[in-house]
Coordinates of C-alpha atoms in Angstrom, one line a residue:
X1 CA -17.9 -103.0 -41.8
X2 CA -20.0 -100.1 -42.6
X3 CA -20.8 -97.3 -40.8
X4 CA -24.6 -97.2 -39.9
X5 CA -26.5 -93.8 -38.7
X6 CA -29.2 -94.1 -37.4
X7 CA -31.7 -91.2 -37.7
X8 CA -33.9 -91.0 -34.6
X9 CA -37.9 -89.5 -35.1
X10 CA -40.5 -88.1 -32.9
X11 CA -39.5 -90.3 -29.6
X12 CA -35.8 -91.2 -30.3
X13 CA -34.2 -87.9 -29.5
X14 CA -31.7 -89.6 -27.2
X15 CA -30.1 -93.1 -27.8
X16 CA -30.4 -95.3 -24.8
X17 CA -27.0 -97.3 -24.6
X18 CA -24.9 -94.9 -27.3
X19 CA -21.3 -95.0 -25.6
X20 CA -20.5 -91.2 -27.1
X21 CA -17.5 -90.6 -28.0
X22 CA -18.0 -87.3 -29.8
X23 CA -20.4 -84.8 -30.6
X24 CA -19.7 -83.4 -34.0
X25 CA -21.2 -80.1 -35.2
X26 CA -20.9 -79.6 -38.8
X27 CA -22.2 -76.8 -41.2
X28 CA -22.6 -77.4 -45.0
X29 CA -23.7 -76.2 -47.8
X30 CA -27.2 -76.2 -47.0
X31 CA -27.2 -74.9 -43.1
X32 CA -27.0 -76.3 -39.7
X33 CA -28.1 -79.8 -39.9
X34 CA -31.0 -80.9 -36.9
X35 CA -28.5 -81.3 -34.0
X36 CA -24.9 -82.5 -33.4
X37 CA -24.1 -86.0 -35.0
X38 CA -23.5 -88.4 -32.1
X39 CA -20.3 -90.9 -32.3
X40 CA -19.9 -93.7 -30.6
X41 CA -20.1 -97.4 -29.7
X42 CA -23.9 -98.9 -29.7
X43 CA -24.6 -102.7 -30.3
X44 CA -20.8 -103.4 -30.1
X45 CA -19.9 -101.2 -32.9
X46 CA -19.2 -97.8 -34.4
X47 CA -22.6 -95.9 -35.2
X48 CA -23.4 -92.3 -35.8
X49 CA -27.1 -90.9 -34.4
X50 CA -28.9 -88.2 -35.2
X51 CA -31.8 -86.6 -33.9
X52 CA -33.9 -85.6 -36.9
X53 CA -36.4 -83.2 -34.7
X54 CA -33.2 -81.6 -32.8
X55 CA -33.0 -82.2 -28.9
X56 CA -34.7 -81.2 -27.6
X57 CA -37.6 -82.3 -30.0
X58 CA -38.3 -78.6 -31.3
X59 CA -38.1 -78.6 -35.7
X60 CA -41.8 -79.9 -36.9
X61 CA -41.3 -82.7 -40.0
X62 CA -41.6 -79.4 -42.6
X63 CA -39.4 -77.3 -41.5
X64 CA -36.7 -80.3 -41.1
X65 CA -33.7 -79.4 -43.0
X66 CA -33.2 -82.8 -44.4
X67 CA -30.0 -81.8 -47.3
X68 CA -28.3 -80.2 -44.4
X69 CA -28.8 -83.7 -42.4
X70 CA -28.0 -86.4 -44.8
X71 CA -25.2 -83.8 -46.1
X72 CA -23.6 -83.7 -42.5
X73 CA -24.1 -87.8 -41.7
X74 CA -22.3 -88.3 -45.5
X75 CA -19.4 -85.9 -44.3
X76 CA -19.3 -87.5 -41.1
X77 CA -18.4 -90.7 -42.7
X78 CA -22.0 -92.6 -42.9
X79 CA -22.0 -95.9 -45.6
X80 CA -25.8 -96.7 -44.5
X81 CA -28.9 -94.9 -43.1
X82 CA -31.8 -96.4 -40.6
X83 CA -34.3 -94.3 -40.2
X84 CA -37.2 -94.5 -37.3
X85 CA -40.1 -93.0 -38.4
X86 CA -43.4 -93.1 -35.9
X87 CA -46.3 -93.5 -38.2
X88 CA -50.1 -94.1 -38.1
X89 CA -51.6 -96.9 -39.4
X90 CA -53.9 -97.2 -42.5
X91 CA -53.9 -100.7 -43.5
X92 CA -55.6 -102.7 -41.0
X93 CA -52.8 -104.7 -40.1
X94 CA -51.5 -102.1 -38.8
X95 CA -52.4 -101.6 -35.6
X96 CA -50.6 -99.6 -32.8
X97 CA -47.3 -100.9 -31.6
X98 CA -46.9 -102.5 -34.5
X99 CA -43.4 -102.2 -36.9
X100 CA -43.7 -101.9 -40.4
X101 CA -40.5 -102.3 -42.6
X102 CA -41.9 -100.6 -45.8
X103 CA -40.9 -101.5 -49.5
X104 CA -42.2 -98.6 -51.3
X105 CA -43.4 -94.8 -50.3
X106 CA -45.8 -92.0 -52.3
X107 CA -44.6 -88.5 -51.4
X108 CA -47.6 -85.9 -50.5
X109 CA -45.5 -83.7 -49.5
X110 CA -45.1 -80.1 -51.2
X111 CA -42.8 -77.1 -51.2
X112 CA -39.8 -79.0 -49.2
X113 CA -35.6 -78.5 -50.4
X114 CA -35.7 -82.5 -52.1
X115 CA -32.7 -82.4 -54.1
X116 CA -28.9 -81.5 -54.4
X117 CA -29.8 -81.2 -57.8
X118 CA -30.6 -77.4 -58.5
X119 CA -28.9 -74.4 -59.1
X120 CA -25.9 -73.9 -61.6
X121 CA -25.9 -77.3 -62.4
X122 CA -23.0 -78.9 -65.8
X123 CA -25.9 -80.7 -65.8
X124 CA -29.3 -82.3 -65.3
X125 CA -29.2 -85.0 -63.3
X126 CA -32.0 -87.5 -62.6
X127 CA -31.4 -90.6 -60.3
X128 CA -33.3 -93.4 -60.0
X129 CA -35.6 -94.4 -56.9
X130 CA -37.8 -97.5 -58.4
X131 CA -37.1 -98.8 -55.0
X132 CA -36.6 -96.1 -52.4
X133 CA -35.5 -98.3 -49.8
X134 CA -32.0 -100.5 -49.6
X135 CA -33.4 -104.4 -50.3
X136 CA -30.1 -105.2 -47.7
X137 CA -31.4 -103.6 -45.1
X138 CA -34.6 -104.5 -45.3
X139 CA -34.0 -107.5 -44.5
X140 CA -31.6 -107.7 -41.6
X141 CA -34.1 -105.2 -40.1
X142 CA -37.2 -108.0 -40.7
X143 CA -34.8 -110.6 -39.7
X144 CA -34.2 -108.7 -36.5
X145 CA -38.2 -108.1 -35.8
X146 CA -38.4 -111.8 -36.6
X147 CA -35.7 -113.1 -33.9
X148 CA -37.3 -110.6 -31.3
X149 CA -40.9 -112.0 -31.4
X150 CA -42.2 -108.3 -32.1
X151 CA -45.4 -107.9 -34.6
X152 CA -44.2 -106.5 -38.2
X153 CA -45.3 -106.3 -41.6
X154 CA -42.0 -107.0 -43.8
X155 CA -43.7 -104.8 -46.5
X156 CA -46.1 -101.4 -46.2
X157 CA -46.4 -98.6 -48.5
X158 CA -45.3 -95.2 -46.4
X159 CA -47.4 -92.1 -47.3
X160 CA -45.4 -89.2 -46.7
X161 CA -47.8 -85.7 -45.4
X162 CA -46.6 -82.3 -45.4
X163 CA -47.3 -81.6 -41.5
X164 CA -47.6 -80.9 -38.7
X165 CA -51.2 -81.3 -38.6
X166 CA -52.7 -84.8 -38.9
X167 CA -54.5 -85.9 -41.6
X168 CA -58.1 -85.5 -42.5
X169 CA -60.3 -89.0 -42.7
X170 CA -61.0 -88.0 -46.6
X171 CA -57.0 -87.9 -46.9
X172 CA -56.3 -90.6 -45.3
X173 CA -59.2 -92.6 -47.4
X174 CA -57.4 -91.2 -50.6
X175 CA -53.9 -92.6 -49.1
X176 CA -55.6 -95.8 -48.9
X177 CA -57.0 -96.2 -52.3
X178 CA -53.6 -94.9 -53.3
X179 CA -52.2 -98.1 -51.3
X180 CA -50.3 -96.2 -48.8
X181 CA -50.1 -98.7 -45.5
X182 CA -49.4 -96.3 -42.8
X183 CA -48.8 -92.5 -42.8
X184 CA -46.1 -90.4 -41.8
X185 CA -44.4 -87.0 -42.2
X186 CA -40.7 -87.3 -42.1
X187 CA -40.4 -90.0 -45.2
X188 CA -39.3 -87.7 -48.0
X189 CA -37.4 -86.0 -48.9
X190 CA -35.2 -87.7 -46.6
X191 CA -35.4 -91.2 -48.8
X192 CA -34.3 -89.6 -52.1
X193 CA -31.7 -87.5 -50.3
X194 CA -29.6 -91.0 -49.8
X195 CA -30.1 -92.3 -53.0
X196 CA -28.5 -88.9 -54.6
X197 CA -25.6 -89.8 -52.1
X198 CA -25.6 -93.3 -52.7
X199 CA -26.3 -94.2 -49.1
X200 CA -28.3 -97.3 -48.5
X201 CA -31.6 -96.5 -46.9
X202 CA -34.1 -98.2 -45.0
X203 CA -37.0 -97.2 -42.6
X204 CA -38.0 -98.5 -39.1
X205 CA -41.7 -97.6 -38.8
X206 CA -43.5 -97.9 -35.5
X207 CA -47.3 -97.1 -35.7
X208 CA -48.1 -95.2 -32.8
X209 CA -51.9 -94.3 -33.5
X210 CA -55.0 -95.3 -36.3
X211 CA -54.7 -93.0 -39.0
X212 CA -57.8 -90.9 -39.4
X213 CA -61.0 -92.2 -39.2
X214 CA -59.4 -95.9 -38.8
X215 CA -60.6 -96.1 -35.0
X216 CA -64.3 -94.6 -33.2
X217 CA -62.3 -91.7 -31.2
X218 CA -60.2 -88.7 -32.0
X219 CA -56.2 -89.1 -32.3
X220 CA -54.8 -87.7 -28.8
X221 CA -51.3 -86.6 -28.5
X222 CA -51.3 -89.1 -25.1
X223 CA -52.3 -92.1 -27.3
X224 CA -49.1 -91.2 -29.3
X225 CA -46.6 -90.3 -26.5
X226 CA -48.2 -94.0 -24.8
X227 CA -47.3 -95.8 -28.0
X228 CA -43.9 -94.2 -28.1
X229 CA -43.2 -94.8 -24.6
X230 CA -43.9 -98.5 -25.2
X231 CA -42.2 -99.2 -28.6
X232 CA -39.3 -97.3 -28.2
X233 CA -37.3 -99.8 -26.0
X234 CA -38.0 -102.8 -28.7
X235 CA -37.1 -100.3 -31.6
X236 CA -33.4 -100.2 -29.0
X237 CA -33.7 -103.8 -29.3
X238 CA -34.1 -104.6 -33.4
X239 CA -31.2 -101.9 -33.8
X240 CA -28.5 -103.6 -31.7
X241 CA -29.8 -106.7 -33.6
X242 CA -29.3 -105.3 -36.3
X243 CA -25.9 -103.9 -35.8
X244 CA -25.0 -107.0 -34.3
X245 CA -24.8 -108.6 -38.2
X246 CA -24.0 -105.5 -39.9

């Protein structure tokens, strides 16, 4: 069976039901990855977690050092990535509380470390990312929203922002003619960062708020931490599904 990690976001700095049976701290070629990788038993089986913010939740989404994290969860023996992202929603469909399992992503984002591929290379290397996420994992994460009655859209466009700040209502209006579904900040370069590792990928998106200008008030940080509060115990529940069939 592979080995799953699970990359927790903004509200998943702690696993809820992780039986830990180590906490390893790496270092690699690219720095101190987010926080210790966490080893242990969740939903019957061997998982690793990380907390992509740190824990406490301290490293905003551009300041992330995403080579030295998917570097780390390689070395520490990962075969497959989830990733839980907390979004905003765009699309209408996507309202808050909703789970969105997207199929494709557009990256905004500017000036971040997204590739292993620099330096004093033999050679240039391109890889191909047609379809960011793993097709595989898509699907037994839509089959899990499906058996646990929860609202999801089995296919979204994720719009990745540089951060920290939220989005303006022109941006998100551009995202939107772009086709971007929901919005979020952690999305790249963390995607691409499997596929140069060959590590199956796939994102587990819970809109916490309207995007901007999507709903007659301003986005609160209380809205948020209320929509996280309340999705976070089903996102528990699709994973152990999840790793259940893995």
């Amino acid at each position: 069976m592979a080995v799953v990690a699970i990359i927790g976001g903004t509200g998943l700095t702690q696993l809820e039901g992780l039986s830990i049976r180590e906490a390893v701290s790496l270092e690699t070629p690219y720095g101190a990855p987010s926080a210790d990788i966490l080893r242990g038993e969740f939903g019957g089986r061997e998982v690793l977690f990380l907390a992509r913010h740190g824990h406490p939740h301290r490293i905003p989404p551009h300041q992330v050092n995403y080579r030295a994290n998917l570097w780390a969860l390689k070395q520490a023996g990962a075969e497959a990535i989830i990733a839980v992202n907390a979004v905003g929603g765009i699309h209408a469909a996507m309202g808050t509380g909703h789970f969105c399992v997207p199929h494709q992503l557009i990256d905004y984002t500017w000036g971040r470390e997204h590739t292993f591929y620099e330096g004093e290379l033999d050679h240039v290397t391109h890889v191909d990312f047609t379809h960011p996420y793993a097709e595989n994992l898509r699907a037994k994460l839509i089959g899990a929203l499906q058996a646990e009655g929860y609202p999801y859209s089995g296919h979204g466009v994720y719009a990745c922002s540089q951060g920290p700040r939220l989005e303006t209502v022109a941006e998100i209006a551009r995202m939107e003619r772009d086709g971007a579904d929901i919005v979020g900040m952690t999305g790249m370069p963390e995607a691409v960062l499997a596929r140069e590792l060959a590590l199956p990928y796939a994102c587990l998106a819970l809109v916490v708020n309207p995007a901007a200008g999507k709903s007659t008030g301003v986005i609160t940080m209380a809205e948020i931490e209320q929509a996280l509060a309340d999705g976070m115990g089903k996102v528990k529940a699709v994973l152990q599904r999840v790793l259940a069939q893995a």
